[in-house]
Coordinates of C-alpha atoms in Angstrom, one line a residue:
M206 CA 6.1 -7.4 14.9
G207 CA 5.3 -5.8 18.2
K208 CA 7.2 -2.5 17.8
Y209 CA 6.0 -2.1 14.2
L210 CA 2.4 -2.7 15.3
D211 CA 2.7 -0.1 18.1
T212 CA 4.2 2.4 15.8
H213 CA 1.6 1.9 13.1
Y214 CA -1.2 2.0 15.6
Q215 CA -0.1 5.3 17.0
S216 CA 0.3 6.8 13.5
I217 CA -3.3 5.9 12.7
H218 CA -5.0 6.6 16.1
E219 CA -2.8 9.5 17.3
P220 CA -1.6 11.0 14.1
E221 CA -1.0 14.4 15.7
V222 CA 1.3 13.0 18.3
F223 CA 3.2 10.7 15.8
W224 CA 3.8 13.3 13.1
A225 CA 4.6 16.1 15.5
E226 CA 7.6 14.0 16.7
E227 CA 8.6 13.1 13.1
A228 CA 8.4 16.7 12.0
K229 CA 11.5 17.4 14.2
R230 CA 13.6 15.8 11.4
I231 CA 13.4 19.0 9.3
H232 CA 14.1 22.7 9.9
W233 CA 11.1 24.9 10.5
E234 CA 11.6 28.6 10.0
T235 CA 8.2 29.1 11.7
P236 CA 6.9 26.3 13.9
F237 CA 3.5 24.9 13.0
S238 CA 0.5 25.6 15.2
Q239 CA -1.6 22.6 14.2
V240 CA -0.3 19.2 13.1
L241 CA -3.4 18.2 11.1
D242 CA -6.5 20.1 9.8
Y243 CA -9.0 17.5 8.5
S244 CA -12.0 19.7 8.8
S245 CA -12.9 19.4 5.1
P246 CA -12.3 15.8 4.2
P247 CA -10.9 14.4 2.0
F248 CA -8.6 17.4 1.9
A249 CA -5.9 17.0 4.6
K250 CA -3.7 20.0 5.6
W251 CA -0.5 19.0 7.5
F252 CA 1.6 21.2 9.8
V253 CA -0.7 24.2 9.5
G254 CA 1.0 27.6 10.3
G255 CA 4.5 26.2 9.8
K256 CA 6.9 27.7 7.3
T257 CA 9.8 25.8 5.8
S258 CA 11.7 25.3 2.5
I259 CA 12.5 21.9 0.9
C260 CA 15.6 23.5 -0.7
Y261 CA 16.9 24.8 2.6
N262 CA 16.4 21.4 4.2
A263 CA 18.2 19.7 1.2
L264 CA 21.1 22.1 1.1
D265 CA 21.6 25.1 3.4
R266 CA 21.2 23.4 6.7
H267 CA 23.9 20.9 5.8
L268 CA 26.6 23.5 5.1
I269 CA 27.8 23.7 8.7
E270 CA 28.5 20.0 9.1
R271 CA 29.0 18.6 5.6
A272 CA 29.9 21.4 3.2
N273 CA 32.8 19.4 1.8
Q274 CA 30.9 16.1 1.7
T275 CA 29.8 14.8 -1.7
A276 CA 26.1 15.6 -2.4
L277 CA 25.6 14.9 -6.1
I278 CA 27.3 12.5 -8.5
A279 CA 26.2 12.9 -12.1
V280 CA 27.2 10.0 -14.2
S281 CA 26.5 9.7 -17.9
V282 CA 27.6 6.6 -19.7
E283 CA 26.2 8.2 -22.9
T284 CA 28.7 11.0 -22.9
N285 CA 31.3 9.2 -20.8
T286 CA 31.3 11.9 -18.1
E287 CA 31.2 11.9 -14.3
Q288 CA 30.8 15.1 -12.2
T289 CA 30.8 15.2 -8.5
Y290 CA 29.5 18.1 -6.4
T291 CA 30.0 18.7 -2.7
Y292 CA 27.1 20.2 -0.7
Q293 CA 28.9 23.6 -0.9
E294 CA 29.3 23.3 -4.7
L295 CA 25.7 22.1 -5.2
Y296 CA 24.5 25.0 -3.1
T297 CA 26.5 27.4 -5.3
E298 CA 25.1 26.0 -8.5
V299 CA 21.6 26.1 -7.2
N300 CA 22.0 29.7 -6.2
R301 CA 23.3 30.5 -9.7
M302 CA 20.3 28.8 -11.3
A303 CA 17.9 30.5 -8.9
A304 CA 19.4 33.9 -9.7
I305 CA 18.9 33.3 -13.4
L306 CA 15.2 32.3 -12.9
K307 CA 14.7 35.3 -10.5
S308 CA 16.2 37.7 -13.1
Y309 CA 13.5 36.6 -15.5
G310 CA 10.7 37.2 -13.1
V311 CA 10.2 33.7 -11.6
S312 CA 8.7 34.2 -8.1
K313 CA 6.6 32.5 -5.5
G314 CA 3.7 30.5 -6.9
D315 CA 4.9 30.6 -10.5
R316 CA 5.2 27.3 -12.4
V317 CA 8.4 26.2 -14.1
L318 CA 8.3 23.2 -16.4
I319 CA 11.5 21.1 -16.5
Y320 CA 12.0 19.0 -19.6
M321 CA 15.5 17.6 -19.0
P322 CA 17.7 14.5 -19.4
M323 CA 19.4 13.1 -16.4
V324 CA 22.1 15.8 -16.0
A325 CA 23.3 17.8 -13.0
Q326 CA 21.5 20.9 -14.3
A327 CA 18.2 19.2 -13.9
C328 CA 18.9 18.8 -10.2
F329 CA 20.0 22.5 -10.0
A330 CA 16.8 23.5 -11.7
M331 CA 14.5 21.5 -9.4
L332 CA 16.1 22.8 -6.2
A333 CA 16.3 26.4 -7.6
V334 CA 12.6 26.5 -8.4
L335 CA 11.7 25.5 -4.8
R336 CA 14.3 28.0 -3.4
L337 CA 12.3 30.7 -5.0
G338 CA 9.0 29.4 -3.7
A339 CA 7.9 28.5 -7.2
I340 CA 6.3 25.2 -8.3
H341 CA 8.1 22.8 -10.7
S342 CA 6.5 20.4 -13.1
V343 CA 9.1 17.9 -14.3
V344 CA 8.1 16.1 -17.6
F345 CA 10.0 13.0 -18.6
G346 CA 12.3 13.6 -21.5
G347 CA 10.8 10.8 -23.6
F348 CA 7.4 12.5 -23.8
A349 CA 6.4 13.7 -27.3
S350 CA 5.0 17.0 -28.3
H351 CA 1.2 16.4 -27.8
S352 CA 1.7 15.1 -24.3
L353 CA 4.1 17.9 -23.5
A354 CA 1.6 20.5 -24.9
A355 CA -1.1 19.2 -22.6
R356 CA 1.1 19.6 -19.6
I357 CA 2.1 23.1 -20.7
E358 CA -1.5 24.1 -21.1
D359 CA -2.5 22.8 -17.7
A360 CA 0.4 24.0 -15.6
Q361 CA 0.9 27.4 -17.5
P362 CA 4.6 27.7 -16.7
K363 CA 6.2 31.1 -16.7
M364 CA 9.4 29.4 -17.8
I365 CA 10.5 26.1 -19.3
I366 CA 14.0 24.7 -18.6
T367 CA 15.3 22.2 -21.2
A368 CA 18.4 20.8 -22.9
E369 CA 18.8 20.5 -26.7
A370 CA 19.0 16.8 -26.4
G371 CA 19.2 13.7 -24.3
M372 CA 20.9 10.4 -25.2
R373 CA 19.6 6.8 -24.9
G374 CA 21.6 3.7 -26.0
G375 CA 24.1 5.8 -27.8
K376 CA 21.6 7.7 -29.8
V377 CA 20.9 11.4 -29.6
V378 CA 17.3 12.2 -28.7
P379 CA 16.6 15.9 -29.7
Y380 CA 14.4 17.7 -27.2
K381 CA 14.3 21.1 -28.7
P382 CA 12.2 20.3 -31.8
L383 CA 9.7 18.4 -29.6
L384 CA 9.5 21.4 -27.2
D385 CA 9.1 23.9 -30.0
E386 CA 6.3 21.9 -31.5
A387 CA 4.6 21.5 -28.1
I388 CA 4.7 25.2 -27.5
E389 CA 3.2 25.7 -31.0
L390 CA 0.4 23.2 -30.2
S391 CA -0.3 24.8 -26.7
A392 CA -2.8 27.6 -26.3
Y393 CA -0.6 28.8 -23.5
K394 CA 2.8 30.3 -24.3
P395 CA 5.6 30.4 -21.7
E396 CA 7.5 33.7 -21.5
H397 CA 11.0 32.1 -21.6
V398 CA 12.8 28.9 -22.4
L399 CA 16.2 28.4 -20.6
M400 CA 18.4 26.3 -22.8
V401 CA 21.2 24.0 -21.5
S402 CA 23.3 23.2 -24.5
R403 CA 25.2 19.9 -24.2
G404 CA 26.8 20.1 -27.6
L405 CA 25.0 17.0 -28.8
C406 CA 23.2 18.4 -31.8
A407 CA 22.4 21.7 -33.5
F408 CA 19.2 23.5 -32.6
E409 CA 17.3 26.6 -33.6
T410 CA 16.8 29.5 -31.1
T411 CA 13.6 31.4 -30.9
P412 CA 14.4 35.2 -30.5
N413 CA 13.2 37.0 -27.4
R414 CA 12.1 33.7 -25.8
D415 CA 15.1 31.3 -25.6
I416 CA 17.9 32.0 -23.1
D417 CA 21.3 30.5 -23.1
Y418 CA 22.1 28.9 -19.7
A419 CA 25.9 29.1 -19.9
S420 CA 26.0 32.8 -20.6
E421 CA 23.4 33.5 -18.0
R422 CA 25.3 31.4 -15.4
N423 CA 28.4 33.5 -16.0
K424 CA 26.4 36.6 -15.0
H425 CA 25.5 35.1 -11.7
L426 CA 28.6 33.2 -10.6
D427 CA 28.7 34.9 -7.1
S428 CA 24.9 35.2 -6.6
L429 CA 23.3 34.2 -3.4
V430 CA 19.5 33.9 -3.4
P431 CA 17.8 33.6 -0.1
C432 CA 15.2 30.8 0.4
V433 CA 11.6 31.9 0.2
W434 CA 9.8 30.4 3.2
L435 CA 6.6 28.7 2.3
D436 CA 3.6 27.7 4.3
A437 CA 3.8 23.9 4.9
T438 CA 0.6 23.6 2.9
D439 CA 1.8 25.6 -0.1
P440 CA 2.4 23.4 -3.2
S441 CA 6.0 22.4 -4.1
Y442 CA 5.4 20.6 -7.4
I443 CA 3.0 19.2 -9.9
L444 CA 3.7 15.8 -11.5
Y445 CA 1.4 14.5 -14.2
T446 CA 0.2 11.0 -14.2
S447 CA -2.0 9.0 -16.6
G448 CA -5.6 8.6 -15.8
T449 CA -8.7 6.9 -17.0
T450 CA -9.5 9.8 -19.3
G451 CA -7.4 11.3 -22.0
K452 CA -6.4 14.4 -19.9
P453 CA -3.5 13.7 -17.6
K454 CA -3.9 14.5 -13.9
G455 CA -1.6 17.0 -12.2
V456 CA -0.7 15.5 -8.8
Q457 CA -0.2 18.5 -6.5
R458 CA 2.3 18.0 -3.6
D459 CA 2.7 20.2 -0.6
T460 CA 5.9 21.5 1.0
G461 CA 6.1 20.7 4.7
G462 CA 4.3 17.3 4.7
Y463 CA 6.4 16.1 1.8
A464 CA 9.7 17.0 3.5
V465 CA 8.7 15.3 6.7
A466 CA 7.4 12.2 5.0
L467 CA 10.6 11.8 2.9
A468 CA 12.9 12.4 5.9
T469 CA 11.0 9.8 8.0
S470 CA 11.0 7.3 5.2
M471 CA 14.8 7.6 4.7
D472 CA 15.2 6.4 8.3
Y473 CA 12.3 3.9 8.9
I474 CA 12.1 2.3 5.4
F475 CA 15.4 2.8 3.7
C476 CA 17.5 2.6 6.9
A477 CA 19.9 5.1 5.3
K478 CA 22.4 7.2 7.2
P479 CA 23.8 10.7 6.6
G480 CA 27.1 10.6 4.8
Q481 CA 26.3 7.4 2.9
T482 CA 25.5 7.2 -0.8
M483 CA 22.2 6.3 -2.4
F484 CA 21.8 5.2 -6.0
C485 CA 18.2 5.3 -7.4
T486 CA 18.2 4.2 -11.0
S487 CA 14.9 5.9 -11.9
D488 CA 14.5 9.2 -13.8
I489 CA 13.6 12.6 -12.4
G490 CA 10.5 12.6 -14.7
W491 CA 8.9 10.0 -12.4
V492 CA 7.9 10.3 -8.7
V493 CA 10.6 7.9 -7.6
G494 CA 13.2 10.2 -9.1
H495 CA 11.7 13.2 -7.3
G496 CA 11.7 11.6 -3.9
Y497 CA 14.7 9.3 -4.0
I498 CA 17.2 10.7 -6.5
I499 CA 16.8 14.4 -5.4
Y500 CA 14.9 15.3 -2.3
G501 CA 15.0 12.3 0.1
P502 CA 18.8 11.7 0.0
L503 CA 19.7 15.4 0.1
I504 CA 17.3 16.1 3.0
H505 CA 18.9 13.2 4.8
G506 CA 22.4 14.5 4.2
M507 CA 23.5 11.7 1.8
A508 CA 25.3 11.7 -1.6
T509 CA 23.0 10.8 -4.5
I510 CA 23.8 9.4 -7.9
M511 CA 22.0 10.7 -11.1
F512 CA 22.6 8.2 -13.9
E513 CA 22.1 8.8 -17.6
G514 CA 22.2 5.6 -19.5
T515 CA 21.0 2.0 -19.6
P516 CA 22.0 -0.9 -17.2
L517 CA 23.8 -2.6 -20.2
K518 CA 26.1 0.1 -21.4
P519 CA 29.1 -0.2 -21.6
D520 CA 28.3 -3.6 -20.2
A521 CA 26.0 -5.2 -17.7
G522 CA 28.4 -4.4 -14.9
I523 CA 28.0 -0.6 -15.0
W524 CA 25.6 -0.3 -12.0
W525 CA 27.7 -2.6 -9.9
S526 CA 30.9 -0.7 -10.8
L527 CA 29.2 2.5 -9.5
V528 CA 28.2 0.7 -6.3
E529 CA 31.9 -0.3 -5.8
K530 CA 33.4 3.1 -6.8
Y531 CA 31.1 5.3 -4.8
K532 CA 30.5 2.9 -1.9
V533 CA 26.7 2.9 -2.4
S534 CA 24.9 1.8 0.7
T535 CA 21.3 2.0 -0.5
M536 CA 20.1 1.1 -4.0
F537 CA 16.7 1.5 -5.5
S538 CA 15.5 0.1 -8.9
S539 CA 12.7 -1.6 -10.7
P540 CA 11.8 -5.3 -11.3
T541 CA 12.0 -4.7 -15.1
A542 CA 15.6 -3.6 -14.8
I543 CA 16.5 -6.7 -12.8
R544 CA 14.8 -8.9 -15.4
V545 CA 17.0 -7.3 -18.0
L546 CA 20.1 -7.9 -15.9
K547 CA 19.0 -11.5 -15.2
K548 CA 19.8 -12.4 -18.8
Q549 CA 23.4 -11.3 -18.5
D550 CA 26.5 -13.1 -17.4
P551 CA 26.5 -13.2 -13.5
Q552 CA 30.2 -12.5 -13.5
F553 CA 29.3 -8.8 -14.1
I554 CA 28.0 -8.8 -10.5
A555 CA 30.4 -11.3 -9.0
Q556 CA 33.5 -9.4 -10.0
R557 CA 32.5 -6.3 -8.1
D558 CA 33.0 -5.4 -4.5
L559 CA 29.5 -4.8 -3.1
S560 CA 30.4 -4.8 0.5
S561 CA 29.1 -1.2 1.0
L562 CA 25.6 -2.1 -0.2
E563 CA 23.3 -2.7 2.8
A564 CA 20.0 -3.3 0.9
F565 CA 18.4 -3.3 -2.5
F566 CA 14.9 -1.8 -2.9
L567 CA 12.5 -2.4 -5.8
A568 CA 9.3 -0.7 -6.8
G569 CA 7.3 0.6 -9.7
E570 CA 5.5 -2.6 -10.6
P571 CA 4.7 -6.0 -8.9
L572 CA 7.9 -7.9 -8.1
D573 CA 7.6 -11.6 -9.1
E574 CA 9.2 -14.2 -6.8
P575 CA 11.7 -15.7 -9.4
T576 CA 13.1 -12.2 -10.1
A577 CA 13.3 -11.4 -6.3
Q578 CA 15.0 -14.8 -5.7
W579 CA 17.5 -14.3 -8.5
I580 CA 18.7 -10.8 -7.4
S581 CA 18.8 -11.9 -3.8
S582 CA 21.1 -14.8 -4.7
A583 CA 23.2 -12.7 -7.1
I584 CA 24.1 -9.9 -4.7
Q585 CA 23.5 -11.6 -1.3
K586 CA 21.8 -8.5 0.1
P587 CA 18.3 -7.9 1.6
I588 CA 15.8 -7.4 -1.3
I589 CA 13.1 -5.0 -0.1
D590 CA 10.0 -4.6 -2.3
N591 CA 7.7 -1.6 -1.8
Y592 CA 4.5 -0.4 -3.3
W593 CA 3.3 3.1 -3.9
Q594 CA 2.0 5.6 -6.4
T595 CA 2.7 8.9 -8.0
E596 CA -0.3 10.2 -6.0
T597 CA 1.2 9.1 -2.6
G598 CA 4.7 10.4 -3.2
W599 CA 6.3 7.7 -0.9
P600 CA 5.7 4.1 0.0
I601 CA 2.3 2.7 1.0
L602 CA 3.4 -0.8 1.7
A603 CA 6.9 -1.8 2.7
L604 CA 9.0 -3.6 5.3
Q605 CA 10.0 -0.9 7.8
R606 CA 13.3 -2.3 9.0
G607 CA 14.2 1.0 10.7
I608 CA 11.4 0.4 13.1
E609 CA 11.7 -3.4 13.4
V610 CA 13.3 -6.1 11.3
M611 CA 10.5 -8.1 9.6
P612 CA 10.5 -11.3 7.7
N613 CA 10.6 -10.9 3.9
K614 CA 8.0 -12.7 1.8
F615 CA 8.9 -12.7 -1.8
G616 CA 5.9 -11.7 -3.9
S617 CA 4.6 -9.2 -1.2
P618 CA 5.7 -5.6 -0.9
G619 CA 5.1 -5.9 2.8
V620 CA 2.8 -4.4 5.4
P621 CA 1.1 -1.0 5.6
V622 CA 3.6 1.9 6.2
F623 CA 3.1 4.2 9.2
G624 CA 0.4 6.8 8.4
Y625 CA -1.5 4.6 6.0
N626 CA -4.8 3.1 7.2
M627 CA -5.1 0.3 4.7
K628 CA -8.3 -1.5 3.9
L629 CA -9.2 -4.3 1.5
L630 CA -12.8 -3.6 0.4
D631 CA -15.4 -5.4 -1.7
D632 CA -15.5 -3.4 -4.9
V633 CA -19.3 -3.3 -5.0
S634 CA -20.4 -3.0 -1.4
G635 CA -17.4 -1.3 0.1
K636 CA -17.5 -3.9 2.9
E637 CA -14.1 -4.6 4.5
L638 CA -12.8 -8.1 3.6
P639 CA -11.0 -10.7 5.7
A640 CA -7.6 -12.2 5.0
H641 CA -7.2 -14.2 1.7
A642 CA -10.1 -12.5 0.0
K643 CA -9.5 -10.5 -3.1
G644 CA -10.5 -6.9 -2.8
L645 CA -9.8 -3.3 -3.7
L646 CA -6.8 -1.8 -1.9
A647 CA -8.0 1.5 -0.3
I648 CA -6.8 4.0 2.3
E649 CA -9.0 5.4 5.0
G650 CA -8.6 9.2 5.2
P651 CA -6.8 11.3 6.0
L652 CA -3.9 10.5 3.7
P653 CA -0.6 10.9 5.6
P654 CA 1.8 13.8 5.0
G655 CA 3.5 13.9 1.6
C656 CA 0.5 12.5 -0.3
M657 CA -1.2 14.5 -3.0
Q658 CA -3.1 17.5 -1.8
T659 CA -5.4 17.6 -4.9
V660 CA -5.4 17.5 -8.7
W661 CA -3.8 20.7 -9.9
G662 CA -6.6 23.2 -10.5
D663 CA -9.3 20.7 -10.2
D664 CA -10.5 19.8 -6.6
K665 CA -13.7 18.2 -8.0
R666 CA -11.6 15.8 -10.1
F667 CA -9.6 14.9 -7.0
V668 CA -12.7 14.0 -5.1
S669 CA -14.6 12.2 -7.9
T670 CA -11.6 10.2 -9.1
Y671 CA -10.2 9.0 -5.9
W672 CA -12.7 9.3 -3.1
Q673 CA -16.2 8.5 -4.5
G674 CA -16.0 4.8 -5.3
F675 CA -18.4 3.8 -2.6
E676 CA -21.7 5.6 -1.8
G677 CA -21.7 6.8 1.7
R678 CA -18.0 6.0 2.4
L679 CA -15.1 8.3 1.8
V680 CA -12.0 6.2 1.1
Y681 CA -9.1 6.7 -1.2
S682 CA -9.0 4.1 -4.0
T683 CA -5.6 2.9 -5.2
F684 CA -7.4 1.2 -8.2
D685 CA -5.3 -1.9 -7.4
W686 CA -6.6 -5.4 -6.5
G687 CA -4.9 -7.1 -3.6
I688 CA -5.2 -9.7 -0.9
K689 CA -3.5 -10.0 2.5
D690 CA -2.4 -13.0 4.5
D691 CA -2.9 -13.9 8.1
D692 CA 0.3 -11.9 9.1
G693 CA -1.0 -8.7 7.5
Y694 CA 1.3 -8.8 4.4
F695 CA -0.4 -7.5 1.2
F696 CA 0.0 -9.0 -2.3
I697 CA -0.8 -6.8 -5.3
L698 CA -2.9 -8.5 -8.1
G699 CA -3.2 -5.8 -10.7
R700 CA -5.3 -2.8 -11.7
T701 CA -9.0 -2.3 -11.5
D702 CA -9.1 0.5 -14.0
D703 CA -7.6 1.0 -17.5
V704 CA -4.2 2.2 -16.5
I705 CA -1.3 -0.1 -17.5
N706 CA 1.9 -0.4 -15.6
T707 CA 4.7 -1.2 -18.0
A708 CA 8.3 -1.2 -16.8
G709 CA 7.2 1.1 -14.0
H710 CA 5.6 3.6 -16.4
R711 CA 1.9 4.3 -15.9
L712 CA 0.1 4.5 -19.2
G713 CA -3.5 5.4 -19.6
T714 CA -5.2 3.2 -22.3
R715 CA -7.6 6.0 -23.1
E716 CA -4.6 8.3 -24.1
I717 CA -3.3 5.6 -26.4
E718 CA -6.8 4.9 -27.9
E719 CA -7.3 8.6 -28.6
S720 CA -3.9 8.8 -30.3
I721 CA -4.6 5.8 -32.6
S722 CA -8.2 7.0 -33.3
S723 CA -6.7 10.2 -34.7
H724 CA -5.7 8.3 -37.9
N725 CA -8.2 9.0 -40.6
N726 CA -8.7 5.3 -41.4
V727 CA -9.5 4.1 -37.8
A728 CA -13.2 3.6 -36.9
E729 CA -12.8 2.2 -33.5
V730 CA -10.0 1.0 -31.2
A731 CA -9.5 -0.7 -27.9
V732 CA -6.2 -0.9 -25.9
V733 CA -5.6 -3.4 -23.1
G734 CA -2.6 -4.3 -21.0
I735 CA -1.3 -7.9 -21.1
A736 CA 1.3 -9.7 -19.0
D737 CA 4.9 -9.5 -20.3
E738 CA 7.8 -11.5 -18.9
L739 CA 10.2 -8.6 -19.1
K740 CA 8.2 -5.4 -18.5
G741 CA 5.4 -6.8 -16.3
Q742 CA 2.7 -5.5 -18.6
V743 CA 2.7 -4.1 -22.1
A744 CA -0.1 -2.4 -24.1
I745 CA -1.6 -4.0 -27.2
A746 CA -4.3 -2.4 -29.4
F747 CA -7.1 -3.7 -31.6
A748 CA -8.2 -1.3 -34.3
I749 CA -11.1 -1.5 -36.8
P750 CA -10.3 0.3 -40.1
K751 CA -13.0 2.4 -41.8
N752 CA -12.1 0.7 -45.0
N753 CA -9.8 -2.1 -46.1
E754 CA -7.9 -0.1 -48.7
N755 CA -4.2 0.4 -48.0
I756 CA -4.2 -1.4 -44.7
A757 CA -1.0 -3.4 -45.3
N758 CA 1.0 -0.7 -43.5
L759 CA -1.7 0.5 -41.2
E760 CA -0.1 -0.9 -38.1
K761 CA 3.2 0.9 -38.8
E762 CA 1.4 4.1 -39.5
L763 CA -0.5 3.8 -36.2
M764 CA 2.7 3.1 -34.3
R765 CA 4.2 6.2 -35.8
I766 CA 1.3 8.3 -34.7
V767 CA 1.6 7.1 -31.1
D768 CA 5.4 7.8 -31.2
Q769 CA 4.7 11.3 -32.5
Q770 CA 1.9 12.2 -30.1
L771 CA 2.8 10.3 -26.9
G772 CA 6.4 9.2 -27.3
P773 CA 7.9 5.8 -27.7
V774 CA 7.2 4.9 -24.1
A775 CA 3.5 4.7 -24.9
R776 CA 3.9 2.6 -28.1
P777 CA 1.9 -0.7 -28.0
S778 CA 3.8 -3.8 -28.5
R779 CA 1.3 -4.8 -31.2
I780 CA -1.7 -3.1 -33.0
Y781 CA -3.9 -5.8 -34.5
I782 CA -6.2 -4.8 -37.3
V783 CA -9.6 -6.5 -36.8
E784 CA -13.1 -6.5 -38.2
A785 CA -15.0 -6.1 -34.9
L786 CA -14.5 -5.8 -31.2
P787 CA -16.2 -7.9 -28.5
K788 CA -19.1 -6.0 -27.0
T789 CA -21.9 -6.4 -24.6
R790 CA -25.5 -6.0 -25.8
S791 CA -25.4 -2.4 -24.5
G792 CA -22.4 -1.7 -26.7
K793 CA -19.6 -1.7 -24.0
I794 CA -16.3 -3.2 -25.2
V795 CA -15.4 -6.3 -23.2
R796 CA -11.7 -5.5 -22.6
R797 CA -11.1 -8.4 -20.1
A798 CA -12.0 -10.8 -23.0
L799 CA -9.5 -9.1 -25.3
Q800 CA -6.9 -9.3 -22.6
A801 CA -7.6 -13.0 -22.0
I802 CA -7.5 -13.9 -25.7
A803 CA -4.2 -12.0 -26.1
E804 CA -2.7 -13.9 -23.1
H805 CA -4.0 -17.2 -24.4
R806 CA -6.4 -17.6 -21.5
D807 CA -10.0 -18.7 -21.2
P808 CA -12.1 -15.4 -21.4
G809 CA -14.4 -16.8 -18.8
D810 CA -18.1 -15.8 -18.6
I811 CA -19.0 -14.2 -21.9
S812 CA -22.8 -14.6 -21.6
T813 CA -23.4 -10.9 -21.9
M814 CA -21.5 -10.6 -25.1
E815 CA -23.5 -9.8 -28.2
D816 CA -21.5 -11.8 -30.7
K817 CA -19.2 -14.5 -29.4
N818 CA -17.8 -15.2 -32.8
V819 CA -15.9 -12.0 -32.6
L820 CA -13.5 -13.6 -30.2
I821 CA -12.7 -16.4 -32.6
Q822 CA -12.0 -13.9 -35.3
I823 CA -9.6 -12.0 -33.1
Q824 CA -8.0 -15.2 -31.9
N825 CA -7.2 -16.0 -35.6
V826 CA -5.7 -12.6 -36.2
I827 CA -3.4 -12.9 -33.1
S828 CA -2.3 -16.4 -34.1
Q829 CA -1.3 -15.4 -37.6

């Protein structure tokens, strides 16, 4: 791995030289005067003095060479529709959307919240917001009113863009009532809501607030809105992620560093080429969707597929039929999705022509070796695992075949990506650990371009959450356990905090606990993540009732509350009604013991536990 090692070494020890060269991949309206300003650690400022636009790099600059090339393919198996847009057509639609937003006062620095299903207009909206120099906050369409309200209050968007409904598994999921309730719950009220009507269900309009997208679009069919050039260090978007407290963290991303990081990753990690087609099966509500459905492929001059549906409808061959039809070269999905497909007839894959597909990438949760082996055998293509976080915005660990072809080790996401100075540290002393020792996966600052700048509106939380795990040492904590082998390959072993990774969705146990605790008959609750064959991890809860009257339906009532407040994505797989929780003598709940009992494992050392009989009682409840 000589070439890789040289590249990675330069990116760590000569970051200004390395990133100045990579920055040539994008258009700069004003050249930067300083590659890196790390005068106030841990806050890193990349490409200081430079001005650029993510929207310009994704659209405008391609119009000379690839105006008639396909840019966006919007496929919905829920509504049986497929729409294809060339770069010229996408440019036109984004200008129309930008003109609408501009006419209602959206300008540089304003926030626009996007609460949309996987439809083309969601792509128009994201690019249009950045075209105006505004900041978008995309919220996954499955989020319920309470979660949405918290994000509205924190981001304070001038406008919200939504559709009346999404669809999942053939069922209509109304968005408008959830949004109306969220706005009612929020102390902050947006000025306008731009409504994209899909004709899926009836909805009520709020006078003087709600705007019809179709009629507004007709007013701006020929509009051209110039890009607002932003400083490289200006924010581009906020994306909320679960934390160890009930309040979600707004990950703030910059403009120039993010564009450079994505452009570089498309070449060095994904080995993609302009003019090819990328199919990322994620959702725009997640960080993977931001980077590798919308911005990465378009900056790189590729076609990208937006997909509304499940991998099983109309049958388990739908993804592979799209690979064949649109000659997909690069595909990106999650281990959970592959475990779902693994249960289906292999003929759904075998009968499709996958000759265009060059590699299949997986991320979002640890990839187990049996799943990796199965998909590798099924499609006969390289399977490339990679590891990263909402906070980093692009991969931390991966095989970087665009630099050098490296051996694949199933079970490992690979080696540190250029720009990331990875460390395995003892979680108590902060001492760096040798190969084969379990430690905390950490990153020595500065974080490379494209990583989070800070927590939106809360610099102190950014520092205290991520950078103050060790006294006297400033390192970024991933909150993941890992080990590395003699070749420098890392293996991820799970979380150190109380965030659960279920099917690629990060769920804060504290949020679920607070939701369950809001029931008037819950005295105390603990939520833990346990291993799940399909999803990697699922949440389960243990609740103590205040009284034992009417508890026969308590679990169903608590599930309903979580659905209403956080959405079905946060629903625990089970909520056990118990008499007590295992605690230390100081009153701290021993969650690792709950997790072990639920996974039918030995809870290990429980000498600090106040009452060891509690575990026996809980074990009896689980086994019923």
